[in-house]
Short mmCIF file of C-alpha atoms and ligand atoms in Angstrom, two decimals:
data_model
loop_
_atom_site.label_atom_id
_atom_site.label_comp_id
_atom_site.label_asym_id
_atom_site.label_seq_id
_atom_site.Cartn_x
_atom_site.Cartn_y
_atom_site.Cartn_z
CA MET A 1 79.54 107.71 110.10
CA LEU A 2 83.31 107.83 109.80
CA ARG A 3 84.60 111.20 110.95
CA LYS A 4 88.18 110.71 112.07
CA ALA A 5 91.49 109.84 110.49
CA ILE A 6 94.83 109.12 112.10
CA LEU A 7 97.83 110.09 110.00
CA PRO A 8 100.99 108.57 111.53
CA ALA A 9 103.90 110.82 110.61
CA ALA A 10 106.50 110.17 113.28
CA GLY A 11 108.71 107.76 111.33
CA LEU A 12 112.37 108.59 110.76
CA GLY A 13 112.22 108.34 106.97
CA THR A 14 115.57 106.56 106.71
CA ARG A 15 114.94 105.55 103.10
CA PHE A 16 114.92 109.21 102.18
CA LEU A 17 118.06 110.43 103.93
CA PRO A 18 119.73 112.88 103.89
CA VAL A 19 116.74 115.20 103.33
CA THR A 20 114.79 113.62 106.20
CA LYS A 21 117.50 114.32 108.77
CA ALA A 22 116.01 117.73 109.60
CA SER A 23 112.89 117.95 107.39
CA PRO A 24 109.75 115.83 107.68
CA LYS A 25 109.36 113.29 104.89
CA GLU A 26 105.64 114.14 104.94
CA MET A 27 106.48 117.65 103.74
CA LEU A 28 108.32 116.52 100.59
CA PRO A 29 106.40 118.10 97.74
CA ILE A 30 104.87 116.44 94.72
CA VAL A 31 105.08 119.60 92.60
CA ASP A 32 103.57 122.12 95.06
CA LYS A 33 101.74 120.04 97.65
CA PRO A 34 103.38 118.12 100.49
CA LEU A 35 102.79 114.38 100.63
CA ILE A 36 100.61 114.61 103.74
CA GLN A 37 98.21 117.02 102.04
CA TYR A 38 97.36 114.30 99.49
CA SER A 39 96.16 112.07 102.37
CA VAL A 40 94.22 114.92 103.98
CA GLU A 41 92.46 115.71 100.71
CA GLU A 42 91.70 112.03 100.11
CA CYS A 43 89.90 111.98 103.49
CA GLU A 44 88.11 115.27 102.87
CA ARG A 45 86.73 113.86 99.62
CA CYS A 46 85.10 111.15 101.81
CA GLY A 47 83.68 113.63 104.33
CA ILE A 48 86.36 113.03 106.98
CA ARG A 49 87.23 116.34 108.62
CA GLU A 50 88.90 115.42 111.93
CA PHE A 51 92.59 114.64 111.69
CA ILE A 52 94.90 113.31 114.35
CA ILE A 53 98.45 113.59 113.14
CA ILE A 54 101.11 111.63 115.02
CA THR A 55 104.29 113.65 114.93
CA GLY A 56 107.77 113.38 116.36
CA LYS A 57 111.10 115.17 116.38
CA ASN A 58 111.63 117.65 113.52
CA LYS A 59 107.99 117.52 112.38
CA ARG A 60 106.88 121.06 113.31
CA ALA A 61 106.53 122.10 109.66
CA ILE A 62 103.47 119.82 109.40
CA GLU A 63 101.66 121.84 112.09
CA ASP A 64 102.59 125.13 110.41
CA HIS A 65 101.37 123.86 107.07
CA PHE A 66 97.79 123.32 108.26
CA ASP A 67 97.74 126.41 110.51
CA GLN A 68 96.60 129.97 109.74
CA PHE A 69 99.21 132.50 108.53
CA SER A 70 97.66 135.96 108.66
CA GLU A 71 100.75 137.90 107.44
CA LEU A 72 100.81 135.77 104.30
CA ASP A 73 97.07 136.34 103.79
CA GLU A 74 97.69 140.08 104.01
CA VAL A 75 100.49 140.04 101.43
CA LEU A 76 98.49 137.86 99.02
CA LYS A 77 95.49 140.17 99.44
CA GLN A 78 97.58 143.25 98.68
CA LYS A 79 98.90 141.55 95.55
CA GLY A 80 95.42 140.51 94.46
CA LEU A 81 96.33 136.80 94.49
CA SER A 82 92.90 135.57 95.57
CA ASN A 83 93.38 132.12 94.00
CA LEU A 84 96.38 131.52 96.28
CA ILE A 85 94.44 132.73 99.32
CA GLU A 86 91.77 130.18 98.47
CA GLU A 87 94.43 127.51 98.02
CA ILE A 88 96.06 128.03 101.42
CA HIS A 89 92.67 128.09 103.14
CA ARG A 90 91.29 124.95 101.57
CA HIS A 91 91.47 122.96 104.82
CA ASP A 92 89.83 125.58 107.04
CA GLN A 93 86.74 123.41 107.52
CA SER A 94 88.84 120.56 108.95
CA ASP A 95 90.21 120.16 112.48
CA PHE A 96 93.77 119.10 113.10
CA ALA A 97 95.08 117.69 116.38
CA TYR A 98 98.72 116.71 116.91
CA ILE A 99 100.06 114.04 119.22
CA ARG A 100 103.75 113.63 119.72
CA GLN A 101 105.12 110.10 119.70
CA SER A 102 108.07 110.51 122.05
CA ARG A 103 110.12 107.80 120.32
CA PRO A 104 109.58 106.05 116.99
CA LEU A 105 108.56 102.71 118.49
CA GLY A 106 106.65 101.56 115.42
CA LEU A 107 103.42 102.11 113.51
CA GLY A 108 101.38 100.16 116.09
CA HIS A 109 102.66 102.36 118.89
CA ALA A 110 102.00 105.51 116.82
CA ILE A 111 98.33 104.53 116.35
CA LEU A 112 97.97 103.67 120.04
CA CYS A 113 99.05 107.25 120.87
CA ALA A 114 95.69 108.42 119.42
CA LYS A 115 93.52 106.18 121.62
CA ALA A 116 92.17 108.94 123.90
CA PHE A 117 91.17 111.07 120.90
CA VAL A 118 89.39 108.35 118.95
CA LYS A 119 87.43 106.82 121.85
CA ASP A 120 84.81 104.32 120.58
CA GLU A 121 84.52 105.49 116.99
CA PRO A 122 85.70 103.69 113.87
CA PHE A 123 88.48 105.61 112.13
CA ALA A 124 90.65 105.66 109.04
CA VAL A 125 94.44 105.36 109.08
CA LEU A 126 96.37 106.71 106.11
CA LEU A 127 100.12 106.38 105.68
CA GLY A 128 101.23 109.47 103.81
CA ASP A 129 104.04 107.62 102.00
CA ASP A 130 101.45 105.77 99.99
CA ILE A 131 100.01 108.18 97.48
CA ILE A 132 96.80 106.94 95.90
CA ASP A 133 95.98 108.52 92.57
CA PRO A 134 93.59 111.38 93.51
CA GLU A 135 91.24 110.24 90.74
CA ASP A 136 90.75 106.90 92.52
CA THR A 137 88.02 106.28 95.09
CA LEU A 138 89.72 103.58 97.18
CA LEU A 139 89.01 105.10 100.59
CA MET A 140 85.39 105.80 99.71
CA GLU A 141 84.95 102.15 98.63
CA MET A 142 86.56 100.93 101.87
CA ILE A 143 84.15 103.08 103.88
CA GLU A 144 81.24 101.53 101.95
CA ILE A 145 82.51 98.06 102.83
CA TYR A 146 82.89 99.09 106.46
CA LYS A 147 79.30 100.35 106.51
CA LYS A 148 78.06 97.05 105.13
CA TYR A 149 80.02 94.72 107.46
CA ARG A 150 80.92 96.98 110.43
CA SER A 151 84.32 95.27 110.45
CA PRO A 152 87.85 96.55 109.89
CA VAL A 153 88.92 96.85 106.24
CA ILE A 154 92.52 96.91 105.03
CA ALA A 155 93.65 97.93 101.55
CA LEU A 156 95.66 95.34 99.62
CA GLN A 157 97.63 95.38 96.42
CA GLU A 158 99.21 92.56 94.45
CA VAL A 159 102.99 92.82 94.48
CA PRO A 160 105.65 90.86 92.57
CA ASP A 161 107.15 87.87 94.44
CA ASP A 162 110.48 89.61 94.94
CA GLU A 163 108.78 92.50 96.78
CA VAL A 164 106.76 90.57 99.37
CA SER A 165 109.56 91.00 101.93
CA LYS A 166 108.89 94.76 102.00
CA TYR A 167 105.24 94.45 103.10
CA GLY A 168 102.76 92.86 105.45
CA ILE A 169 101.31 89.93 103.46
CA ILE A 170 97.93 88.31 104.03
CA ASP A 171 96.64 84.81 103.99
CA GLY A 172 92.99 85.15 103.04
CA GLU A 173 90.05 83.84 101.09
CA THR A 174 87.81 85.58 98.61
CA VAL A 175 84.43 86.70 99.88
CA THR A 176 81.73 85.46 97.57
CA ASP A 177 78.57 86.55 99.38
CA PHE A 178 79.01 90.14 98.40
CA GLY A 179 75.35 90.59 97.58
CA PRO A 180 74.36 93.38 95.25
CA HIS A 181 77.86 94.87 95.17
CA ASN A 182 79.53 93.79 91.98
CA ILE A 183 83.12 93.56 93.20
CA PRO A 184 83.39 90.12 94.86
CA LYS A 185 86.84 89.29 93.54
CA GLN A 186 88.28 92.28 95.29
CA LEU A 187 87.18 91.46 98.84
CA TYR A 188 89.02 88.98 101.09
CA LYS A 189 88.39 87.60 104.53
CA ILE A 190 91.78 87.66 106.21
CA ASN A 191 92.97 84.52 108.06
CA ALA A 192 96.40 85.80 109.07
CA LEU A 193 98.99 88.46 108.33
CA VAL A 194 102.76 88.05 108.13
CA GLU A 195 105.03 91.08 108.45
CA LYS A 196 107.72 91.29 105.75
CA PRO A 197 108.04 87.54 105.04
CA LYS A 198 110.77 85.94 102.95
CA LYS A 199 109.61 85.12 99.42
CA GLU A 200 109.44 81.40 100.23
CA ASP A 201 107.39 81.96 103.41
CA ALA A 202 104.83 84.40 101.99
CA PRO A 203 101.25 83.02 102.08
CA SER A 204 100.29 85.11 99.01
CA ASN A 205 101.42 88.16 97.13
CA LEU A 206 98.62 90.32 98.53
CA ALA A 207 100.36 93.15 100.34
CA VAL A 208 98.90 95.51 102.92
CA ILE A 209 99.13 99.11 101.73
CA GLY A 210 98.72 102.29 103.72
CA ARG A 211 94.92 102.61 103.97
CA TYR A 212 92.93 101.10 106.84
CA ILE A 213 89.49 101.43 108.35
CA LEU A 214 89.80 100.29 111.94
CA THR A 215 87.50 99.85 114.90
CA SER A 216 88.33 100.94 118.44
CA ASP A 217 88.98 97.36 119.66
CA ILE A 218 92.31 97.56 117.82
CA PHE A 219 93.59 99.64 120.78
CA GLU A 220 93.22 96.71 123.18
CA ALA A 221 95.17 94.56 120.76
CA LEU A 222 97.84 97.26 120.39
CA GLU A 223 98.17 97.39 124.17
CA ALA A 224 98.59 93.63 124.35
CA ILE A 225 101.33 93.13 121.76
CA LYS A 226 105.07 93.02 122.38
CA PRO A 227 107.70 94.52 120.08
CA GLY A 228 107.84 92.42 116.91
CA LYS A 229 109.81 92.54 113.66
CA GLY A 230 112.60 95.14 113.84
CA GLY A 231 111.94 95.62 117.58
CA GLU A 232 108.91 97.81 116.73
CA TYR A 233 105.29 97.59 117.88
CA GLN A 234 103.74 96.32 114.66
CA LEU A 235 100.17 97.04 113.59
CA THR A 236 100.33 93.67 111.80
CA ASP A 237 100.75 91.87 115.14
CA ALA A 238 97.76 93.70 116.66
CA LEU A 239 95.62 92.84 113.61
CA ASN A 240 96.59 89.17 113.98
CA LEU A 241 95.45 89.31 117.59
CA LEU A 242 92.19 90.99 116.58
CA LEU A 243 91.53 88.16 114.13
CA SER A 244 90.89 85.80 117.05
CA SER A 245 87.83 87.84 118.04
CA ARG A 246 86.43 89.32 114.82
CA VAL A 247 86.50 89.27 111.03
CA VAL A 248 88.91 91.60 109.24
CA TYR A 249 88.48 92.24 105.53
CA GLY A 250 91.07 92.99 102.88
CA TYR A 251 90.08 95.04 99.84
CA LEU A 252 92.17 94.58 96.74
CA PHE A 253 93.08 97.85 95.09
CA LYS A 254 93.89 97.75 91.40
CA GLY A 255 94.53 101.43 90.75
CA ASN A 256 97.70 103.50 90.91
CA ARG A 257 99.63 103.73 94.15
CA TYR A 258 103.02 105.35 94.55
CA ASP A 259 105.41 104.52 97.37
CA ALA A 260 106.62 108.06 97.80
CA GLY A 261 108.66 107.12 100.89
CA ASP A 262 111.09 105.44 98.49
CA LYS A 263 113.27 107.67 96.30
CA PHE A 264 112.39 106.04 92.98
CA GLY A 265 108.70 105.76 93.94
CA PHE A 266 108.77 109.46 94.73
CA LEU A 267 110.22 110.26 91.30
CA LYS A 268 107.52 108.18 89.60
CA ALA A 269 104.79 109.92 91.63
CA THR A 270 106.21 113.33 90.73
CA ILE A 271 106.29 112.58 87.01
CA GLU A 272 102.94 110.80 86.76
CA LEU A 273 100.99 113.25 88.91
CA SER A 274 102.59 116.21 87.10
CA LEU A 275 101.49 114.69 83.78
CA LYS A 276 97.92 114.87 85.14
CA ARG A 277 98.20 118.57 85.91
CA PRO A 278 96.76 120.48 82.92
CA GLU A 279 99.25 123.36 83.31
CA PHE A 280 102.27 121.03 82.94
CA SER A 281 100.97 118.07 81.01
CA GLU A 282 101.79 119.09 77.43
CA ASN A 283 105.15 120.68 78.18
CA LEU A 284 106.25 117.81 80.39
CA LYS A 285 105.25 115.20 77.80
CA ASN A 286 107.27 116.99 75.14
CA TYR A 287 110.19 117.39 77.50
CA LEU A 288 110.18 113.69 78.43
CA LYS A 289 109.97 112.75 74.73
CA SER A 290 112.94 114.98 73.94
CA LEU A 291 114.94 113.40 76.78
CA THR A 292 114.17 109.83 75.78
CA ALA A 293 114.60 110.37 72.03
CA GLY A 294 118.35 110.11 72.37
CA LEU A 295 118.36 107.00 74.57
P1 UTP B 1 107.71 103.37 107.60
O1 UTP B 1 107.89 101.95 107.84
O2 UTP B 1 107.57 103.85 106.21
O3 UTP B 1 108.91 104.12 108.34
O4 UTP B 1 106.47 103.84 108.47
P2 UTP B 1 109.51 105.55 108.14
O5 UTP B 1 110.38 105.82 109.30
O6 UTP B 1 108.45 106.58 107.89
O7 UTP B 1 110.38 105.45 106.82
P3 UTP B 1 111.68 104.56 106.50
O8 UTP B 1 111.15 103.18 106.21
O9 UTP B 1 112.59 104.62 107.70
O10 UTP B 1 112.26 105.23 105.30
C1 UTP B 1 105.14 103.71 108.01
C2 UTP B 1 104.33 104.87 108.56
O11 UTP B 1 104.30 104.81 109.98
C3 UTP B 1 104.76 106.02 110.55
C4 UTP B 1 105.61 106.66 109.48
O12 UTP B 1 105.67 108.07 109.67
C5 UTP B 1 104.89 106.24 108.21
O13 UTP B 1 103.77 107.07 107.96
N1 UTP B 1 105.50 105.69 111.78
C6 UTP B 1 106.41 104.68 111.77
C7 UTP B 1 105.25 106.40 112.94
O14 UTP B 1 104.41 107.34 112.96
N2 UTP B 1 105.94 106.06 114.07
C8 UTP B 1 106.84 105.06 114.08
O15 UTP B 1 107.42 104.80 115.16
C9 UTP B 1 107.09 104.35 112.90
#
């Protein structure tokens, strides 16, 4: 059973300055929900209810967001806004723990900060920048693969050649013995990972995206690595180390993902996810048509 998720949220968000100077990137809203809430809800849809959020400087708003706020409850009650009361209490059945990463030393270091809370259990890691279309079941499918193989599973997406240098890229081979599951072309056995390679050095165009199912032996690997690319402790390096002792799978995702940590990606996510909201869909479509008619 997979019960825990780590949500690393201690990054500096430099791609989104100036707003991220004093406000957490994870609290940027797609319409009315902060980015990190999309990850929390994705986990809750899979039955994960224990969250370990790695925070840092200027990230207090994340804790407030998932905390109780009795004065607000009172005001909403007086105004008869029961739907909003329900909305702000939708995570009451989940537990949230916060660990402060004292310095942003990298994603690998951020995950290692949660070691004492995860103990021996397998766990999910979700990077809130990567918004997966809420209609997709990627995480659920990754959990199914984990249950079958009891090995770490990393989400992958095909990226254009000129974007490989922004991602961790895998060298892997397709798994063909996928038994009764009918998705063999989407599962890979990973041979190696390269962090942000140059186009000419990339072993494939299969990029690691922000969804992982990991096992507790990753912590030993994270403790063993030295700072890598960019002087940061890279999860990619720890995964490479883990590959010498166990199989790690990659699962190719073909649905919609938005890189909301990038300004243009964030705009796309805002428009596309708003178009899926029944209360805005029609008006927004008409508005976009009217804007583009003159172009
Ligand atoms: P990113 O590489 O996207 O870094 O981190 P970032 O700082 O958030 O954003 P940019 O690139 O400077 O704009 C990937 C994930 O790892 C977390 C981030 O919060 C994000 O969820 N992270 C990164 C940490 O928690 N700690 C770190 O030291 C680095």
